[in-house]
Coordinates of C-alpha atoms in Angstrom, one line a residue:
Chain A
M11 CA 5.5 31.1 1.0
R12 CA 2.4 29.1 0.2
K13 CA 1.7 31.2 -2.9
I14 CA 5.2 30.6 -4.1
F15 CA 4.9 26.8 -3.4
N16 CA 1.7 26.6 -5.3
K17 CA 3.0 28.6 -8.2
E18 CA 6.1 26.5 -8.5
L19 CA 4.1 23.3 -8.1
L20 CA 1.8 24.4 -10.9
K21 CA 4.8 25.0 -13.2
I22 CA 6.4 21.7 -12.5
A23 CA 3.1 19.8 -12.7
A24 CA 2.7 21.2 -16.2
E25 CA 6.1 19.6 -17.1
R26 CA 5.5 16.3 -15.3
K27 CA 2.2 14.6 -16.0
N28 CA 2.4 12.2 -13.1
I29 CA 2.1 14.7 -10.2
Y30 CA -1.2 14.5 -8.3
M31 CA -2.6 16.7 -5.6
I32 CA -4.6 14.9 -2.9
L33 CA -6.4 17.2 -0.5
A34 CA -8.6 17.0 2.6
D35 CA -10.8 20.0 1.9
I36 CA -8.1 22.5 2.7
G37 CA -6.4 25.0 0.4
Y38 CA -9.1 27.6 -0.4
G39 CA -7.8 30.4 -2.6
E40 CA -4.6 28.5 -3.4
I41 CA -5.2 25.2 -4.9
E42 CA -7.8 26.1 -7.5
P43 CA -5.4 26.7 -10.4
F44 CA -4.1 23.1 -9.9
A45 CA -7.6 21.7 -9.6
N46 CA -8.8 23.5 -12.7
T47 CA -5.7 22.9 -14.8
F48 CA -5.2 19.2 -13.9
P49 CA -8.7 18.0 -12.8
D50 CA -7.7 14.3 -13.5
R51 CA -4.8 14.6 -11.2
F52 CA -6.6 16.3 -8.4
I53 CA -8.9 15.0 -5.8
N54 CA -10.5 16.5 -2.7
C55 CA -10.9 13.5 -0.4
G56 CA -13.2 15.4 2.0
V57 CA -12.2 16.1 5.6
A58 CA -10.5 12.8 6.0
E59 CA -6.8 12.9 6.4
Q60 CA -6.2 9.2 7.0
E61 CA -8.0 8.4 3.8
M62 CA -6.2 11.3 2.0
T63 CA -2.8 9.8 2.9
G64 CA -3.8 6.3 2.0
V65 CA -5.1 7.5 -1.4
A66 CA -1.9 9.4 -2.0
C67 CA 0.1 6.3 -1.2
G68 CA -2.1 4.2 -3.6
V69 CA -1.6 6.8 -6.3
A70 CA 2.2 6.8 -5.7
M71 CA 2.3 3.0 -5.7
E72 CA 1.2 3.2 -9.4
G73 CA 4.3 5.2 -10.4
N74 CA 3.1 8.7 -9.6
T75 CA 4.1 11.5 -7.3
A76 CA 1.3 12.4 -4.9
I77 CA 1.2 15.6 -2.8
T78 CA -0.9 15.8 0.3
Y79 CA -1.5 19.4 1.4
S80 CA -3.1 20.8 4.4
I81 CA -2.5 23.2 7.3
A82 CA -0.4 22.8 10.5
N83 CA -0.6 19.3 12.0
F84 CA -3.7 18.0 10.0
P85 CA -1.8 16.0 7.3
T86 CA 0.8 14.6 9.8
L87 CA -0.5 13.8 13.3
R88 CA -4.1 12.8 12.4
C89 CA -2.8 10.3 9.8
L90 CA 0.6 9.4 11.3
E91 CA 0.1 5.7 11.0
Q92 CA -0.7 6.0 7.3
I93 CA 2.4 8.1 6.9
R94 CA 4.5 5.4 8.7
N95 CA 2.9 2.1 7.5
D96 CA 1.8 3.1 4.0
V97 CA 4.0 5.9 2.8
C98 CA 7.3 5.4 4.6
Y99 CA 7.4 1.6 4.8
H100 CA 6.6 1.4 1.1
D101 CA 9.0 4.2 0.3
A102 CA 6.1 5.7 -1.7
D103 CA 6.6 9.0 -3.6
V104 CA 4.3 11.0 -1.4
K105 CA 5.1 14.6 -0.4
I106 CA 3.4 15.8 2.7
V107 CA 3.1 19.6 2.6
I108 CA 2.0 21.6 5.5
I109 CA 1.1 25.2 5.4
G110 CA 1.8 27.1 8.6
G111 CA 4.5 25.3 10.7
G112 CA 5.1 26.3 14.3
V113 CA 2.7 28.9 15.5
A114 CA 2.0 30.5 12.2
Y115 CA -1.7 30.1 12.9
G116 CA -1.1 31.7 16.3
E117 CA -4.5 33.2 17.1
L118 CA -6.3 30.0 16.0
G119 CA -5.0 28.2 19.1
M120 CA -3.2 25.0 19.9
S121 CA -5.2 22.7 17.6
H122 CA -3.8 24.7 14.7
H123 CA -0.2 24.8 15.9
S124 CA 2.5 22.4 14.5
T125 CA 5.1 22.3 17.2
E126 CA 6.1 18.6 17.4
D127 CA 6.1 17.9 13.6
I128 CA 9.8 18.0 13.0
A129 CA 10.6 15.6 15.8
I130 CA 8.0 13.2 14.7
M131 CA 8.6 13.3 10.9
R132 CA 12.4 13.0 11.3
A133 CA 11.9 9.9 13.4
L134 CA 10.4 8.0 10.4
P135 CA 12.8 6.0 8.3
N136 CA 12.8 6.9 4.6
M137 CA 11.4 10.4 5.3
V138 CA 13.2 13.6 4.1
V139 CA 12.3 16.7 6.2
L140 CA 12.5 20.1 4.5
V141 CA 11.9 23.4 6.4
P142 CA 12.4 26.3 4.0
S143 CA 12.6 29.7 5.7
D144 CA 11.5 32.2 3.0
G145 CA 10.2 32.5 -0.6
A146 CA 13.6 31.8 -2.3
E147 CA 14.1 28.6 -0.3
T148 CA 10.5 27.5 -0.8
K149 CA 10.8 27.8 -4.6
A150 CA 14.1 25.8 -4.6
A151 CA 12.8 23.3 -2.1
T152 CA 9.6 22.6 -4.1
R153 CA 11.7 21.7 -7.1
A154 CA 14.2 19.7 -5.1
M155 CA 11.4 17.8 -3.4
L156 CA 9.8 16.9 -6.7
D157 CA 13.1 15.9 -8.2
Y158 CA 13.6 13.5 -5.3
K159 CA 11.8 10.1 -5.4
G160 CA 10.4 9.1 -2.0
P161 CA 8.6 10.5 1.0
V162 CA 9.2 14.1 1.9
Y163 CA 7.8 16.2 4.6
F164 CA 7.7 19.9 3.6
R165 CA 7.0 22.6 6.3
C166 CA 5.9 25.7 4.5
G167 CA 5.0 29.1 5.7
Y168 CA 1.6 30.6 4.9
K169 CA 2.2 34.3 4.7
N170 CA 4.4 36.7 2.8
E171 CA 7.3 36.0 5.0
P172 CA 10.3 38.4 4.7
D173 CA 13.0 37.4 2.3
L174 CA 16.3 36.4 3.9
H175 CA 18.2 36.0 0.6
D176 CA 18.2 39.6 -0.6
G177 CA 15.8 38.8 -3.4
K178 CA 18.2 36.2 -4.9
D179 CA 17.4 32.5 -5.8
V180 CA 19.1 29.8 -3.7
A181 CA 21.0 28.3 -6.6
D182 CA 22.8 25.6 -4.6
F183 CA 19.8 24.3 -2.7
R184 CA 20.0 20.6 -2.2
I185 CA 18.4 18.0 0.1
G186 CA 21.0 17.7 2.9
G187 CA 22.2 21.2 2.4
S188 CA 21.9 24.5 4.2
S189 CA 22.0 28.2 3.4
Q190 CA 24.4 30.6 5.0
I191 CA 22.6 33.9 5.3
R192 CA 25.7 35.8 6.6
D193 CA 29.1 34.9 8.0
G194 CA 30.4 35.7 11.5
R195 CA 33.3 34.8 13.8
D196 CA 32.0 34.6 17.4
A197 CA 29.1 32.1 17.2
T198 CA 26.8 30.4 14.7
V199 CA 23.1 30.7 14.9
F200 CA 21.3 27.9 13.1
F201 CA 17.6 28.1 12.5
A202 CA 14.9 26.4 10.4
G203 CA 11.8 27.9 8.9
T204 CA 10.2 31.3 9.2
I205 CA 11.6 32.0 12.6
G206 CA 14.7 33.0 10.6
V207 CA 13.3 36.5 10.5
D208 CA 13.7 36.8 14.3
A209 CA 17.1 35.1 14.2
K210 CA 18.3 37.6 11.6
K211 CA 17.0 40.5 13.6
A212 CA 18.7 39.3 16.7
V213 CA 22.0 38.7 15.0
E214 CA 22.0 42.1 13.3
D215 CA 21.0 43.9 16.6
L216 CA 23.8 42.2 18.5
E217 CA 26.4 43.2 15.9
R218 CA 25.2 46.8 15.8
E219 CA 24.7 47.1 19.6
Q220 CA 27.6 45.0 21.0
G221 CA 29.9 44.1 18.1
I222 CA 29.1 40.4 18.5
S223 CA 29.6 38.8 15.1
C224 CA 27.4 35.7 14.3
R225 CA 27.2 33.4 11.4
L226 CA 23.6 32.8 10.5
V227 CA 22.6 29.6 8.7
S228 CA 19.2 28.3 7.6
L229 CA 19.1 24.5 8.1
Y230 CA 16.3 24.1 5.5
S231 CA 17.1 20.3 5.4
I232 CA 16.6 18.7 8.8
K233 CA 16.8 15.2 7.4
P234 CA 19.3 14.6 6.0
I235 CA 21.1 17.4 7.8
D236 CA 24.1 19.3 6.7
R237 CA 26.6 17.7 9.0
E238 CA 29.5 19.4 7.3
A239 CA 28.1 22.9 8.0
I240 CA 27.5 22.0 11.6
V241 CA 31.0 20.7 12.1
R242 CA 32.5 23.6 10.3
A243 CA 30.5 26.0 12.5
A244 CA 31.6 24.3 15.7
R245 CA 35.3 24.4 14.6
E246 CA 35.3 27.9 13.1
T247 CA 33.1 29.8 15.5
G248 CA 33.3 27.7 18.7
A249 CA 29.7 28.4 19.8
I250 CA 26.4 27.3 18.4
V251 CA 22.8 28.5 19.1
V252 CA 19.9 26.7 17.5
V253 CA 16.6 28.5 17.2
E254 CA 13.4 26.7 16.2
E255 CA 9.7 27.3 16.3
H256 CA 9.0 23.9 17.7
N257 CA 9.1 22.0 20.9
L258 CA 12.6 21.5 22.3
S259 CA 12.2 17.8 22.3
G260 CA 13.5 16.1 19.2
G261 CA 13.5 19.1 16.9
V262 CA 16.2 21.0 15.1
G263 CA 18.3 21.7 18.2
S264 CA 18.3 18.0 19.0
A265 CA 19.3 17.1 15.4
V266 CA 22.3 19.5 15.6
A267 CA 23.2 18.2 19.0
E268 CA 23.2 14.7 17.7
V269 CA 25.7 15.7 15.0
L270 CA 28.0 17.4 17.5
M271 CA 28.0 14.4 19.8
D272 CA 28.5 12.0 17.0
E273 CA 31.4 14.0 15.7
G274 CA 33.1 14.2 19.1
L275 CA 32.5 17.9 19.4
S276 CA 31.1 17.9 22.9
G277 CA 33.2 20.8 24.0
V278 CA 31.5 23.3 21.8
K279 CA 29.5 26.0 23.5
F280 CA 25.9 25.1 22.7
R281 CA 22.4 26.2 23.4
R282 CA 19.0 25.2 22.0
L283 CA 16.1 27.6 21.9
G284 CA 12.6 26.4 21.3
L285 CA 9.3 26.0 23.0
P286 CA 10.1 24.6 26.5
D287 CA 7.9 21.4 26.3
V288 CA 4.7 23.3 26.6
Y289 CA 1.6 23.9 24.5
V290 CA 1.1 27.5 23.4
T291 CA -1.8 28.7 25.4
K292 CA -1.3 32.5 25.1
I293 CA -3.2 34.1 22.3
G294 CA -1.5 36.2 19.6
C295 CA 0.1 36.4 16.2
Q296 CA 3.1 34.3 15.2
R297 CA 5.8 36.9 15.9
W298 CA 4.2 38.0 19.2
L299 CA 4.0 34.4 20.4
C300 CA 7.6 33.7 19.5
E301 CA 8.7 36.8 21.5
E302 CA 6.4 35.9 24.4
Y303 CA 7.7 32.3 24.6
G304 CA 11.3 33.4 24.5
I305 CA 12.2 32.4 21.0
G306 CA 11.8 35.8 19.4
P307 CA 14.6 38.4 18.9
T308 CA 14.9 39.2 22.6
G309 CA 15.2 35.5 23.6
I310 CA 17.6 34.8 20.8
K311 CA 19.9 37.7 21.7
A312 CA 19.9 36.5 25.3
A313 CA 20.8 33.0 24.3
I314 CA 23.7 34.1 22.1
K315 CA 25.1 36.3 24.9
G316 CA 24.5 33.6 27.4
V317 CA 26.4 31.0 25.4
L318 CA 29.3 33.5 24.9
G319 CA 29.3 34.4 28.6
K320 CA 28.5 38.0 27.9
Chain B
M10 CA -17.1 -24.0 -12.4
N11 CA -17.8 -27.7 -12.7
E12 CA -17.5 -30.2 -9.8
T13 CA -14.0 -31.3 -10.8
E14 CA -12.8 -27.7 -10.8
A15 CA -14.5 -27.1 -7.5
E16 CA -12.7 -30.2 -6.1
E17 CA -9.4 -28.7 -7.3
C18 CA -10.2 -25.5 -5.4
R19 CA -11.1 -27.5 -2.3
A20 CA -7.9 -29.4 -2.5
L21 CA -5.9 -26.2 -2.6
A22 CA -7.9 -24.8 0.2
K23 CA -7.0 -27.9 2.2
K24 CA -3.3 -27.4 1.5
I25 CA -3.6 -23.7 2.6
R26 CA -5.3 -24.7 5.8
L27 CA -2.7 -27.4 6.6
H28 CA 0.1 -24.9 5.8
A29 CA -1.5 -22.2 8.0
L30 CA -1.9 -24.6 10.9
K31 CA 1.7 -25.8 10.6
M32 CA 3.0 -22.2 10.3
V33 CA 1.1 -21.0 13.3
F34 CA 2.2 -24.1 15.3
N35 CA 5.8 -23.9 14.3
G36 CA 6.0 -20.2 14.8
K37 CA 4.0 -20.2 18.0
S38 CA 1.9 -17.4 16.5
G39 CA -1.8 -16.6 16.5
H40 CA -4.7 -15.5 14.2
I41 CA -5.4 -19.1 13.0
G42 CA -9.2 -18.5 13.1
S43 CA -8.9 -15.6 10.7
M44 CA -6.7 -17.6 8.3
L45 CA -9.0 -20.6 8.2
S46 CA -11.9 -18.2 7.5
T47 CA -10.4 -17.1 4.2
A48 CA -8.9 -20.3 3.0
D49 CA -11.6 -21.2 0.5
I50 CA -11.6 -17.8 -1.1
Y51 CA -7.9 -17.7 -2.1
P52 CA -7.9 -20.7 -4.4
V53 CA -10.7 -19.3 -6.5
L54 CA -9.1 -15.8 -6.5
Y55 CA -5.6 -17.0 -7.5
K56 CA -6.4 -20.0 -9.7
R57 CA -9.5 -18.7 -11.5
F58 CA -10.0 -15.0 -11.2
L59 CA -7.0 -12.6 -10.6
R60 CA -4.9 -11.8 -13.5
V61 CA -1.5 -12.3 -11.9
D62 CA 1.8 -14.0 -13.0
P63 CA 3.9 -15.8 -10.4
R64 CA 6.9 -15.5 -12.7
N65 CA 6.4 -11.8 -13.0
P66 CA 4.8 -10.5 -9.8
K67 CA 5.3 -6.9 -10.7
W68 CA 3.7 -7.2 -14.1
A69 CA 2.2 -3.8 -14.8
E70 CA -1.2 -5.1 -15.9
R71 CA -1.7 -7.4 -13.0
D72 CA -4.8 -7.2 -10.9
R73 CA -4.0 -5.6 -7.5
F74 CA -5.1 -7.6 -4.5
L75 CA -4.6 -6.0 -1.1
L76 CA -5.2 -7.9 2.0
S77 CA -6.4 -5.3 4.5
K78 CA -6.7 -7.9 7.3
G79 CA -3.0 -8.4 7.3
H80 CA -3.1 -10.5 10.5
G81 CA -4.6 -13.4 8.5
G82 CA -1.7 -13.2 6.0
A83 CA -0.4 -16.8 6.5
A84 CA -3.3 -18.2 4.5
L85 CA -2.5 -15.8 1.7
L86 CA 1.2 -16.6 1.9
A87 CA 0.4 -20.3 1.7
C88 CA -1.6 -19.7 -1.4
L89 CA 1.1 -17.6 -3.0
A90 CA 3.7 -20.3 -2.3
E91 CA 1.4 -23.0 -3.7
C92 CA 0.9 -20.8 -6.8
G93 CA 4.7 -20.5 -7.3
F94 CA 5.3 -16.9 -6.3
F95 CA 8.1 -18.0 -3.9
P96 CA 9.5 -21.4 -2.7
L97 CA 7.2 -23.5 -0.5
D98 CA 10.0 -24.0 2.1
W99 CA 9.8 -20.3 3.0
L100 CA 6.6 -21.3 4.9
D101 CA 8.7 -23.4 7.2
R102 CA 10.3 -20.4 8.8
Y103 CA 7.2 -18.2 9.1
Y104 CA 7.3 -16.1 12.3
C105 CA 10.8 -17.5 13.0
D106 CA 14.2 -15.9 13.6
D107 CA 15.8 -15.0 10.2
G108 CA 12.7 -16.3 8.3
K109 CA 11.4 -14.4 5.3
L110 CA 7.7 -14.3 6.4
S111 CA 6.4 -12.1 9.2
G112 CA 3.2 -12.4 11.1
H113 CA 1.6 -9.7 9.0
I114 CA 2.1 -9.6 5.3
S115 CA 4.8 -7.6 3.8
H116 CA 5.3 -6.2 0.2
H117 CA 8.9 -7.5 0.4
I118 CA 7.4 -10.9 -0.5
P119 CA 6.8 -11.7 -4.2
G120 CA 3.1 -11.5 -4.9
V121 CA 2.1 -9.4 -1.9
E122 CA 0.8 -6.1 -3.3
F123 CA 0.8 -4.1 -0.1
S124 CA 1.9 -4.4 3.6
T125 CA -0.8 -4.3 6.2
G126 CA -1.2 -5.4 9.8
S127 CA -2.9 -2.4 11.4
L128 CA -6.5 -2.4 10.2
G129 CA -8.1 0.3 8.1
H130 CA -5.2 0.8 5.6
G131 CA -6.2 -1.3 2.6
L132 CA -9.2 0.4 1.2
P133 CA -7.8 4.0 1.2
V134 CA -4.7 2.8 -0.7
A135 CA -6.9 0.8 -3.1
C136 CA -8.9 4.0 -3.8
G137 CA -5.7 5.8 -4.8
M138 CA -4.8 2.8 -7.0
A139 CA -8.3 3.0 -8.5
M140 CA -8.0 6.7 -9.2
A141 CA -4.6 6.3 -10.9
A142 CA -5.9 3.4 -13.0
K143 CA -8.9 5.4 -14.1
R144 CA -6.7 8.3 -15.2
D145 CA -4.3 5.9 -17.0
G146 CA -7.1 4.1 -18.7
A147 CA -5.7 0.9 -17.2
R148 CA -7.9 -2.2 -17.2
H149 CA -6.6 -4.0 -14.2
R150 CA -8.9 -4.5 -11.2
I151 CA -8.2 -3.5 -7.6
I152 CA -9.5 -6.0 -5.0
V153 CA -9.3 -5.5 -1.3
M154 CA -10.0 -8.1 1.3
S155 CA -11.6 -6.6 4.4
S156 CA -13.1 -8.0 7.6
D157 CA -15.4 -7.4 10.5
G158 CA -12.5 -5.7 12.4
D159 CA -11.3 -3.8 9.3
L160 CA -14.8 -2.4 9.0
N161 CA -14.6 -1.0 12.5
E162 CA -11.9 1.5 11.4
G163 CA -13.0 5.0 10.5
S164 CA -10.4 5.2 7.7
T165 CA -12.2 2.2 6.0
W166 CA -15.5 4.1 6.1
E167 CA -13.8 7.3 4.9
A168 CA -12.6 5.3 1.8
I169 CA -16.1 3.7 1.4
M170 CA -17.5 7.2 1.1
L171 CA -14.8 8.3 -1.3
A172 CA -15.2 5.3 -3.6
G173 CA -18.9 5.7 -3.8
Q174 CA -18.5 9.5 -4.5
H175 CA -16.1 8.9 -7.3
H176 CA -17.8 5.8 -8.9
Y177 CA -14.7 3.6 -8.7
D178 CA -16.2 0.6 -10.5
N179 CA -12.7 -0.8 -10.9
L180 CA -12.6 -1.3 -7.2
T181 CA -14.0 -4.3 -5.3
M182 CA -14.1 -5.0 -1.6
L183 CA -14.4 -8.6 -0.4
V184 CA -15.4 -9.0 3.2
D185 CA -14.4 -12.0 5.1
Y186 CA -17.5 -11.7 7.2
N187 CA -17.1 -14.2 10.0
R188 CA -19.0 -12.1 12.5
L189 CA -16.3 -12.4 15.1
Q190 CA -13.4 -10.2 16.1
A191 CA -10.6 -10.2 18.7
L192 CA -12.7 -9.9 21.8
G193 CA -16.1 -11.4 20.8
D194 CA -19.1 -11.3 18.5
S195 CA -19.0 -8.4 16.1
E196 CA -22.7 -7.7 16.7
D197 CA -21.9 -7.1 20.4
I198 CA -18.9 -4.9 19.7
I199 CA -19.7 -2.9 16.6
N200 CA -22.7 -4.3 14.8
L201 CA -22.2 -3.8 11.1
E202 CA -25.6 -5.0 10.2
P203 CA -27.2 -4.5 7.8
L204 CA -23.8 -4.3 6.0
G205 CA -24.9 -4.6 2.4
P206 CA -27.7 -2.0 2.6
K207 CA -25.3 0.3 4.4
L208 CA -22.7 0.1 1.6
E209 CA -25.4 0.6 -1.0
M210 CA -26.5 3.8 0.8
F211 CA -22.9 4.9 0.4
G212 CA -23.1 4.4 -3.4
W213 CA -21.8 0.8 -3.6
K214 CA -23.4 -2.3 -5.0
A215 CA -23.2 -5.2 -2.6
I216 CA -24.1 -8.9 -2.7
E217 CA -23.6 -11.8 -0.3
A218 CA -22.1 -15.2 -1.0
D219 CA -21.1 -18.3 0.8
G220 CA -17.4 -17.8 1.4
H221 CA -16.6 -21.5 1.7
D222 CA -18.2 -22.8 -1.5
P223 CA -15.9 -22.5 -4.5
Q224 CA -18.7 -22.4 -6.9
A225 CA -20.6 -19.7 -5.1
I226 CA -17.4 -17.7 -4.6
E227 CA -16.6 -17.8 -8.3
A228 CA -20.2 -17.1 -9.3
A229 CA -20.0 -13.9 -7.2
L230 CA -16.6 -12.9 -8.6
K231 CA -17.8 -13.4 -12.2
R232 CA -20.5 -10.8 -11.6
L233 CA -17.9 -8.1 -11.1
P234 CA -18.4 -5.2 -11.5
L235 CA -21.7 -5.7 -10.0
E236 CA -23.1 -2.5 -11.4
A237 CA -21.9 0.2 -13.7
D238 CA -20.3 3.3 -12.1
K239 CA -20.3 1.8 -8.7
P240 CA -17.7 0.1 -6.5
S241 CA -18.6 -3.5 -5.7
C242 CA -18.7 -5.4 -2.5
I243 CA -19.0 -9.1 -2.0
I244 CA -19.8 -10.0 1.5
F245 CA -18.5 -13.5 2.0
R246 CA -20.4 -15.3 4.8
T247 CA -17.6 -17.2 6.5
V248 CA -16.9 -19.2 9.7
K249 CA -14.0 -18.2 11.8
G250 CA -11.8 -21.3 12.3
K251 CA -13.6 -23.1 9.4
G252 CA -12.5 -26.8 9.2
V253 CA -11.5 -27.3 12.8
S254 CA -14.4 -28.1 15.0
F255 CA -13.0 -26.7 18.3
M256 CA -12.1 -23.5 16.6
E257 CA -15.2 -22.8 14.6
N258 CA -17.2 -19.7 15.7
D259 CA -15.0 -19.3 18.8
Y260 CA -13.4 -15.8 19.0
K261 CA -10.6 -17.1 21.3
W262 CA -9.0 -18.5 18.1
H263 CA -8.5 -14.9 16.9
Y264 CA -5.3 -14.9 19.1
G265 CA -5.1 -18.4 20.4
G266 CA -1.9 -20.4 20.0
L267 CA -1.6 -24.1 19.2
V268 CA -0.1 -26.7 21.6
E269 CA 1.0 -29.9 19.9
E270 CA -2.0 -31.9 20.9
L271 CA -4.4 -29.4 19.5
Y272 CA -2.3 -28.9 16.4
L273 CA -2.4 -32.6 15.6
K274 CA -6.1 -32.8 16.3
A275 CA -6.7 -29.8 14.0
K276 CA -4.5 -31.2 11.3
E277 CA -6.4 -34.5 11.4
E278 CA -9.8 -32.7 11.1
V279 CA -8.6 -30.7 8.1
E280 CA -7.1 -33.7 6.4
A281 CA -10.5 -35.3 6.7
M282 CA -12.4 -32.4 5.2

């Protein structure tokens, strides 16, 4: 996904001469084409994320679009006050792009996991939060992000994550939208990000093994969120499971629950699946850790069956 | 600057001090020491140095002035009002319910370039503005007002390193160097000395000037940029609480509030300056 992001960014930056890339010494092997093609719009601030975010804000205050780009929680938590006071309060056109959300950098350990980012970023006024799940959504989200004027948080995967859209583009991608991967009648499984591959496997297994039919929806826009898709899922399928590679507190599940409560849909069968308010201390790759912490295919299947009472 | 012009600057500085005292007293707020410390710098900046237009605060070619020590914002607000950026009566409701002016400066006010309040934010943003101006070939200058406390922040030093690395000679940092901060003497908390040589080792050119003498302030500003291909720093030697005998050089006036008796005494002393 990061390769797709960088390729799409390069293309758009050639069209728009006011897109800057502001780095904190991260991006080896990916950012060189931008740096070499647009050297006057590129700066490596050194390992200094607070300064990187302030510089990006200053660049944006002068009528430009500035992208900060780093891994996991480096460009968010280290410099959260700069994001809040500088970027969001001034509604500056800064795009905060992380590579490797959730436990994508599993084996590197807790310092490189980003498992509270969605909750924190969506709590900031003026911030848009995008969490694409595969290459097609990444490509579409990159353009949508750059078409939008204002702060955006973009949680990108870092590997060749499996395609969930059968090789097709997401033509109707929009900030505030969602993408239905497949339809179903018994329940809706919402997810955000690269954990979609586990959700898809769980849903396909359940249909094949037990005839349970699930709608599967990628909530690639967490803020604003696709309220209409959530309400429709509640009314049409009567049961909702939300899967996220993120702490349970304040993340995607919370965002969906807020919509359901706001809309008076408290009677819907509902379950959130995420990290149970813990730091990930076990060591392993992303998919292994998800399974181990109960948010992989086994845990998702159990949650769907649980919510349906099966 | 001749003596008449210097006297005009001193007269505006007196107005700024009187406004600041009244604002802090009316609003029951604090930070008066930090405001009085900078009161002599603003008249020279806004009347004789910065290219700004009160009738067109967002003029694209304006010089950018960022107050990184946003807690001292009332003095800047008083200066902006006196210069015509917004009505003077806005000052009456500073720090008050439904007023327009908060205790830390906000970009929602005409003439305020950037909102600050938490320290360490001004210089990194100014670096971004300097980078963009260089690329655009723009001639405006980017000026940041820092302070002892602001120079405690790691983010300020990150930006100091960046500005030196990239030769931002369109960037200037002014330091309101009153040698006090919230809980005491700076040299007992984080000793910045020797500040000028430190900055020069980071690729800057730095000079010192008396921050209460309009002629010295202007002479220093007129030297900008201090050296080709380097960011500039003017370390203004100032006195926290300047103009009010019982506040001068006493760190308790970083936060201290004014009761009526002290307000009247302070006002009387400033009027006699």
